[in-house]
Structures are given as structure tokens and as C-alpha cells.
Amino acid sequence: MCTTCGCGQGETKINGGTVHTHEHGHTHKHGHTHEHGHSHAHASGLSQSRMVQIETDIMAKNDEYAHANRHYFNDRGILALNLVSSPGSGKTTLLTTTIDGLKNELDMTVIEGDQQTANDANRIRETGARAVQVNTGKGCHLDGHMIGHALETLAPKPASVVFIENVGNLVCPAGFDLGEAHKVAILSVTEGEDKPIKYPDMFHASDLMLLNKIDLLPYLNFDVEKCIEYARRVNPKIKVLQVSATSGEGMESWYQWLRATRQISLINQV
């Protein structure tokens, strides 16, 4: 069990092949070794101090993997973005629209995270972009170790953009660094404007909030200004863009943010 979130995280599958369990040692092809020696113990019968120690070990190990992933991205001038949201926010539609809009300008690849199915990865591939599906089984978030494995398969080009579509969940992904440059929180206007204060850790960890599905605002009782106020209450520095991946409204602002942020990643290339 993952003591951070309580998920029964076991084997992880990439493109249908089992690649990850919680007790093994191996070397990732992109230049760093993962000696993954902890096990997710069942919480029953464990003392509070032992639970805290397990959680500390898990997070420390994840940070090692995330550091290696970040080094991989930085070495190649790759912009990696971790897209986080609740289920149904429109992440995959946002990605397919973005790829269609920028495919003649940017090289983009996608790591898709879901508990089961390859549906979202297949949708991405229909745009012509390459995608790797990571199925987490009972796990409710991606971690740095999974991303390292996915990069072996994906092999993104230097100076490209890698989108990581995390498992739909506004709790657990907030605490797991994947090596990304930025977390991007996607919030649909169908969800309610108080999400940022209900799930403050996620919005505090994100550098950008995309307020999606704004084409539906005429049909909803959603207070945009209150939502933005809540987001900035938990994270005064968060940037907010209002978009509709379906109608295209506001997408150019998102594209401009991507272009500018990618340029920064190239400047910071080590």
C-alpha cells in the first residue's frame, strides 16, 4: 500500500507489458540506475511511526527518480509538463487539440497515465503524435519510476515537448515529483469554482491553471472570478488561462505560454 494515498499500488504496465513491481533493481537506458528496494506494506498492524517511515522512504526514492528524469529532460532541452486534474476535466481533448494546433511547429509526445485501458493513448496516436500508455492498476498516480520507464519506450527528441497526462485525481499526484518543469492543473467549469480550496495542495503545486470548457459557461452557474480568487488564495503566483479545447476559445494564449516556456527550457539546457 502507498501510505501517502492509501492506494494498493502493485504492478504497472506500459503498452500492455509488465514493467514495474515494487521490489527489484534495474538500470534505465537513459543513464541512471534505479535500485528500487522498498515494498508497499499493508497498513494493517503497522505503528504510526512505521507508517511515517515508509512514507518518507517512498517519497525519498521517488525524488531520486524524479531528479534523474529532470536531468534527462534538461540535458536534451526537453520541456516536460505534468497535466493534473480530476477525471473528466478534458485533459485528453486539450492535448489532441494542442497537438493538432502545433504539430507543424513543435515535436510533441505524450505519456498517458490511467489505471486501465489504452483509450487515451490511442486518441493521442490518432493525431499522428507518439504516445506511451502507463496503466497503474490500483495506483492512483504516476511516479518518477514509471516516467523513467516510459521515457525508455518513448525516446523523445531533443528540444521537444513531453506532456505527462497524470491519472485523474486531485489529491495524490500533487505530492509526486515526476521530473517535470511545471505542473499544469486543468479545471473544468463543470466541476465547481471551489475546487482550488477543496484541493489546495494540487493548486499550490501547479504553476498554471487552465480553466477549461468555458464554452459551457452560459449554461452553468459557475463564478469564474471566484474560482480564480480561490486559486490565487492557495497559490498567489499561479497563472490562469481560460480555454475551451472544443471551441478553440483561448487556446492561442495556451499555445503562446507553451512556446515561451519551451524557449526557457532551451535556454536552461545544461
Short mmCIF file of C-alpha atoms in Angstrom, two decimals:
data_model
loop_
_atom_site.label_atom_id
_atom_site.label_comp_id
_atom_site.label_asym_id
_atom_site.label_seq_id
_atom_site.Cartn_x
_atom_site.Cartn_y
_atom_site.Cartn_z
CA MET A 1 0.00 0.00 0.00
CA CYS A 2 1.13 3.54 -0.73
CA THR A 3 0.93 5.27 2.63
CA THR A 4 0.74 8.67 1.01
CA CYS A 5 -2.62 7.98 -0.58
CA GLY A 6 -3.71 4.52 0.54
CA CYS A 7 -3.71 3.06 -2.96
CA GLY A 8 -2.84 -0.59 -3.40
CA GLN A 9 -0.19 0.15 -5.99
CA GLY A 10 1.26 -3.02 -7.50
CA GLU A 11 2.41 -3.81 -11.00
CA THR A 12 2.46 -1.11 -13.61
CA LYS A 13 2.05 -1.80 -17.30
CA ILE A 14 3.34 0.20 -20.24
CA ASN A 15 1.70 -0.58 -23.58
CA GLY A 16 0.40 -3.85 -22.16
CA GLY A 17 3.73 -5.22 -20.87
CA THR A 18 4.50 -5.53 -17.19
CA VAL A 19 7.48 -3.31 -16.47
CA HIS A 20 7.37 -2.36 -12.81
CA THR A 21 6.88 -4.03 -9.47
CA HIS A 22 7.79 -2.71 -6.06
CA GLU A 23 10.79 -4.87 -5.23
CA HIS A 24 13.59 -5.03 -7.77
CA GLY A 25 16.76 -3.43 -9.10
CA HIS A 26 17.44 -2.44 -12.71
CA THR A 27 19.08 0.16 -14.91
CA HIS A 28 17.18 2.64 -17.07
CA LYS A 29 18.63 3.12 -20.53
CA HIS A 30 18.67 6.90 -20.24
CA GLY A 31 21.63 6.84 -17.94
CA HIS A 32 20.65 6.29 -14.32
CA THR A 33 20.23 3.26 -12.12
CA HIS A 34 17.06 2.61 -10.17
CA GLU A 35 17.65 0.40 -7.14
CA HIS A 36 14.03 0.23 -6.10
CA GLY A 37 14.24 -1.59 -2.79
CA HIS A 38 11.14 -0.68 -0.82
CA SER A 39 7.85 -2.54 -0.64
CA HIS A 40 4.41 -1.06 -0.12
CA ALA A 41 3.41 -2.77 3.10
CA HIS A 42 -0.21 -3.24 4.05
CA ALA A 43 -1.20 -0.66 6.63
CA SER A 44 -2.89 -3.17 8.93
CA GLY A 45 -0.96 -3.61 12.18
CA LEU A 46 1.70 -1.01 11.42
CA SER A 47 2.52 1.59 14.05
CA GLN A 48 2.16 5.27 13.22
CA SER A 49 5.93 5.75 13.32
CA ARG A 50 6.43 2.85 10.92
CA MET A 51 3.82 4.28 8.55
CA VAL A 52 5.60 7.64 8.62
CA GLN A 53 8.95 5.95 7.92
CA ILE A 54 7.51 4.02 4.97
CA GLU A 55 6.02 7.17 3.52
CA THR A 56 9.31 9.03 3.99
CA ASP A 57 11.20 6.24 2.21
CA ILE A 58 8.73 6.17 -0.66
CA MET A 59 8.91 9.92 -1.20
CA ALA A 60 12.72 9.97 -0.93
CA LYS A 61 13.02 7.20 -3.51
CA ASN A 62 10.55 8.95 -5.80
CA ASP A 63 12.58 12.16 -5.53
CA GLU A 64 15.67 10.24 -6.68
CA TYR A 65 13.85 9.03 -9.77
CA ALA A 66 12.40 12.48 -10.43
CA HIS A 67 15.86 14.02 -10.17
CA ALA A 68 17.17 11.55 -12.77
CA ASN A 69 14.22 12.30 -15.06
CA ARG A 70 14.76 16.04 -14.71
CA HIS A 71 18.42 15.59 -15.60
CA TYR A 72 17.34 13.61 -18.67
CA PHE A 73 14.98 16.39 -19.77
CA ASN A 74 17.42 19.21 -19.07
CA ASP A 75 20.27 17.51 -20.91
CA ARG A 76 18.15 17.35 -24.04
CA GLY A 77 16.38 20.70 -23.79
CA ILE A 78 13.03 18.92 -23.42
CA LEU A 79 10.07 20.72 -21.88
CA ALA A 80 8.17 18.24 -19.68
CA LEU A 81 4.74 19.21 -18.37
CA ASN A 82 2.71 17.25 -15.81
CA LEU A 83 -1.00 17.70 -16.55
CA VAL A 84 -3.09 17.09 -13.44
CA SER A 85 -6.83 17.24 -12.85
CA SER A 86 -9.86 15.33 -11.71
CA PRO A 87 -11.40 12.82 -14.16
CA GLY A 88 -13.43 14.39 -16.96
CA SER A 89 -11.73 17.78 -16.97
CA GLY A 90 -10.90 17.45 -20.67
CA LYS A 91 -7.15 16.74 -20.45
CA THR A 92 -7.05 14.39 -23.42
CA THR A 93 -9.18 16.64 -25.61
CA LEU A 94 -6.94 19.54 -24.64
CA LEU A 95 -3.91 17.50 -25.72
CA THR A 96 -5.35 16.37 -29.05
CA THR A 97 -6.39 19.94 -29.87
CA THR A 98 -2.95 21.24 -28.86
CA ILE A 99 -1.14 18.66 -30.95
CA ASP A 100 -3.32 19.43 -33.97
CA GLY A 101 -2.72 23.14 -33.50
CA LEU A 102 1.07 22.99 -33.05
CA LYS A 103 2.20 19.82 -34.84
CA ASN A 104 3.82 21.81 -37.65
CA GLU A 105 5.71 23.87 -35.11
CA LEU A 106 6.67 21.62 -32.19
CA ASP A 107 7.63 17.98 -31.75
CA MET A 108 5.27 16.68 -29.05
CA THR A 109 4.97 13.28 -27.38
CA VAL A 110 2.69 12.08 -24.60
CA ILE A 111 2.93 9.79 -21.57
CA GLU A 112 -0.63 8.75 -20.70
CA GLY A 113 -1.47 7.64 -17.16
CA ASP A 114 -4.63 5.67 -16.37
CA GLN A 115 -5.48 2.79 -14.08
CA GLN A 116 -6.70 0.70 -17.02
CA THR A 117 -7.18 0.78 -20.84
CA ALA A 118 -5.15 2.42 -23.61
CA ASN A 119 -8.07 4.54 -24.80
CA ASP A 120 -6.43 7.91 -24.22
CA ALA A 121 -3.11 6.91 -25.77
CA ASN A 122 -4.98 5.67 -28.83
CA ARG A 123 -6.74 9.04 -29.11
CA ILE A 124 -3.37 10.78 -28.99
CA ARG A 125 -1.91 8.49 -31.65
CA GLU A 126 -4.79 9.35 -33.99
CA THR A 127 -3.32 12.86 -34.19
CA GLY A 128 -0.06 11.40 -35.50
CA ALA A 129 1.83 12.03 -32.27
CA ARG A 130 3.65 9.27 -30.42
CA ALA A 131 2.23 8.21 -27.06
CA VAL A 132 3.00 5.66 -24.36
CA GLN A 133 0.24 4.35 -22.13
CA VAL A 134 1.08 3.69 -18.48
CA ASN A 135 -1.55 1.62 -16.64
CA THR A 136 -1.13 1.93 -12.88
CA GLY A 137 -3.56 -0.85 -11.90
CA LYS A 138 -4.83 0.06 -8.44
CA GLY A 139 -2.44 3.01 -8.22
CA CYS A 140 -3.99 6.48 -8.34
CA HIS A 141 -0.99 8.47 -9.57
CA LEU A 142 2.13 8.27 -11.70
CA ASP A 143 5.54 8.34 -10.03
CA GLY A 144 9.07 9.14 -11.10
CA HIS A 145 9.96 5.49 -11.58
CA MET A 146 7.11 4.93 -14.06
CA ILE A 147 8.12 8.00 -16.03
CA GLY A 148 11.70 6.76 -16.28
CA HIS A 149 10.47 3.51 -17.81
CA ALA A 150 8.11 5.33 -20.16
CA LEU A 151 10.96 7.51 -21.42
CA GLU A 152 12.86 4.39 -22.47
CA THR A 153 9.99 3.47 -24.77
CA LEU A 154 9.06 7.00 -25.85
CA ALA A 155 12.60 8.25 -26.56
CA PRO A 156 11.52 11.89 -27.06
CA LYS A 157 13.59 14.03 -29.41
CA PRO A 158 15.86 16.79 -28.09
CA ALA A 159 14.17 20.22 -27.85
CA SER A 160 10.73 18.60 -27.91
CA VAL A 161 7.74 18.83 -25.57
CA VAL A 162 6.68 15.88 -23.42
CA PHE A 163 3.19 16.01 -21.96
CA ILE A 164 2.54 13.73 -18.99
CA GLU A 165 -1.19 13.19 -18.57
CA ASN A 166 -1.45 12.03 -14.98
CA VAL A 167 -4.15 9.77 -13.57
CA GLY A 168 -7.34 11.75 -12.93
CA ASN A 169 -7.02 12.65 -9.24
CA LEU A 170 -6.73 15.98 -7.44
CA VAL A 171 -5.03 14.54 -4.34
CA CYS A 172 -2.11 12.13 -4.77
CA PRO A 173 -0.36 13.48 -7.90
CA ALA A 174 0.25 16.76 -6.05
CA GLY A 175 2.87 15.11 -3.86
CA PHE A 176 4.81 13.16 -6.50
CA ASP A 177 7.50 14.96 -8.46
CA LEU A 178 7.98 13.34 -11.88
CA GLY A 179 10.90 15.48 -13.00
CA GLU A 180 8.63 17.88 -14.89
CA ALA A 181 9.33 21.56 -15.40
CA HIS A 182 5.79 22.54 -14.41
CA LYS A 183 2.56 21.05 -13.14
CA VAL A 184 -0.42 22.31 -15.13
CA ALA A 185 -3.78 21.98 -13.35
CA ILE A 186 -6.79 21.65 -15.62
CA LEU A 187 -10.10 22.59 -14.03
CA SER A 188 -13.37 22.25 -15.95
CA VAL A 189 -16.09 24.81 -15.32
CA THR A 190 -18.46 21.86 -14.83
CA GLU A 191 -16.68 20.93 -11.60
CA GLY A 192 -17.42 23.91 -9.35
CA GLU A 193 -15.42 27.03 -8.59
CA ASP A 194 -14.36 25.90 -5.11
CA LYS A 195 -12.08 23.07 -6.29
CA PRO A 196 -8.87 25.09 -5.58
CA ILE A 197 -9.72 25.47 -1.90
CA LYS A 198 -11.07 21.92 -1.60
CA TYR A 199 -7.82 20.51 -3.02
CA PRO A 200 -5.27 23.22 -2.17
CA ASP A 201 -2.14 21.06 -2.41
CA MET A 202 -2.70 20.43 -6.11
CA PHE A 203 -3.22 24.08 -7.00
CA HIS A 204 -0.40 25.18 -4.74
CA ALA A 205 1.94 22.79 -6.59
CA SER A 206 0.84 23.98 -10.05
CA ASP A 207 2.34 26.89 -11.94
CA LEU A 208 -0.54 27.20 -14.39
CA MET A 209 -4.27 26.59 -14.16
CA LEU A 210 -6.21 26.05 -17.36
CA LEU A 211 -9.88 26.80 -16.76
CA ASN A 212 -11.33 24.53 -19.43
CA LYS A 213 -14.73 24.14 -21.15
CA ILE A 214 -15.52 27.85 -20.94
CA ASP A 215 -17.82 27.38 -23.94
CA LEU A 216 -20.26 25.86 -21.42
CA LEU A 217 -20.34 28.89 -19.12
CA PRO A 218 -23.67 30.24 -20.49
CA TYR A 219 -25.32 27.02 -19.33
CA LEU A 220 -23.76 26.79 -15.87
CA ASN A 221 -23.83 28.57 -12.56
CA PHE A 222 -20.05 28.97 -12.31
CA ASP A 223 -18.33 32.04 -10.87
CA VAL A 224 -15.11 32.47 -12.86
CA GLU A 225 -13.76 35.34 -10.77
CA LYS A 226 -14.40 33.48 -7.53
CA CYS A 227 -12.61 30.41 -8.89
CA ILE A 228 -9.57 32.47 -9.85
CA GLU A 229 -9.66 34.17 -6.44
CA TYR A 230 -9.66 30.77 -4.73
CA ALA A 231 -6.76 29.54 -6.87
CA ARG A 232 -4.67 32.60 -6.02
CA ARG A 233 -5.60 32.30 -2.38
CA VAL A 234 -3.72 28.99 -2.19
CA ASN A 235 -1.08 29.98 -4.78
CA PRO A 236 -0.62 33.73 -5.34
CA LYS A 237 1.81 33.06 -8.21
CA ILE A 238 -0.39 30.71 -10.25
CA LYS A 239 -1.09 31.84 -13.80
CA VAL A 240 -4.64 31.30 -15.04
CA LEU A 241 -5.78 30.89 -18.65
CA GLN A 242 -9.38 30.42 -19.72
CA VAL A 243 -9.75 27.98 -22.62
CA SER A 244 -12.10 25.71 -24.49
CA ALA A 245 -10.39 22.77 -26.15
CA THR A 246 -13.65 22.11 -28.03
CA SER A 247 -14.43 25.55 -29.46
CA GLY A 248 -10.81 26.76 -29.57
CA GLU A 249 -11.56 29.84 -27.48
CA GLY A 250 -8.46 30.96 -25.53
CA MET A 251 -6.25 28.21 -26.96
CA GLU A 252 -3.88 30.67 -28.59
CA SER A 253 -2.96 32.00 -25.13
CA TRP A 254 -2.11 28.43 -24.08
CA TYR A 255 -0.03 27.99 -27.23
CA GLN A 256 1.84 31.21 -26.51
CA TRP A 257 2.57 30.01 -22.98
CA LEU A 258 3.90 26.72 -24.39
CA ARG A 259 6.14 28.48 -26.89
CA ALA A 260 7.58 30.83 -24.29
CA THR A 261 8.09 28.09 -21.71
CA ARG A 262 9.79 25.85 -24.26
CA GLN A 263 12.21 28.65 -25.10
CA ILE A 264 13.12 28.88 -21.44
CA SER A 265 13.83 25.14 -21.36
CA LEU A 266 16.19 25.55 -24.31
CA ILE A 267 17.99 28.44 -22.66
CA ASN A 268 18.37 26.42 -19.45
CA GLN A 269 19.68 23.34 -21.27
CA VAL A 270 22.79 22.08 -19.50
#
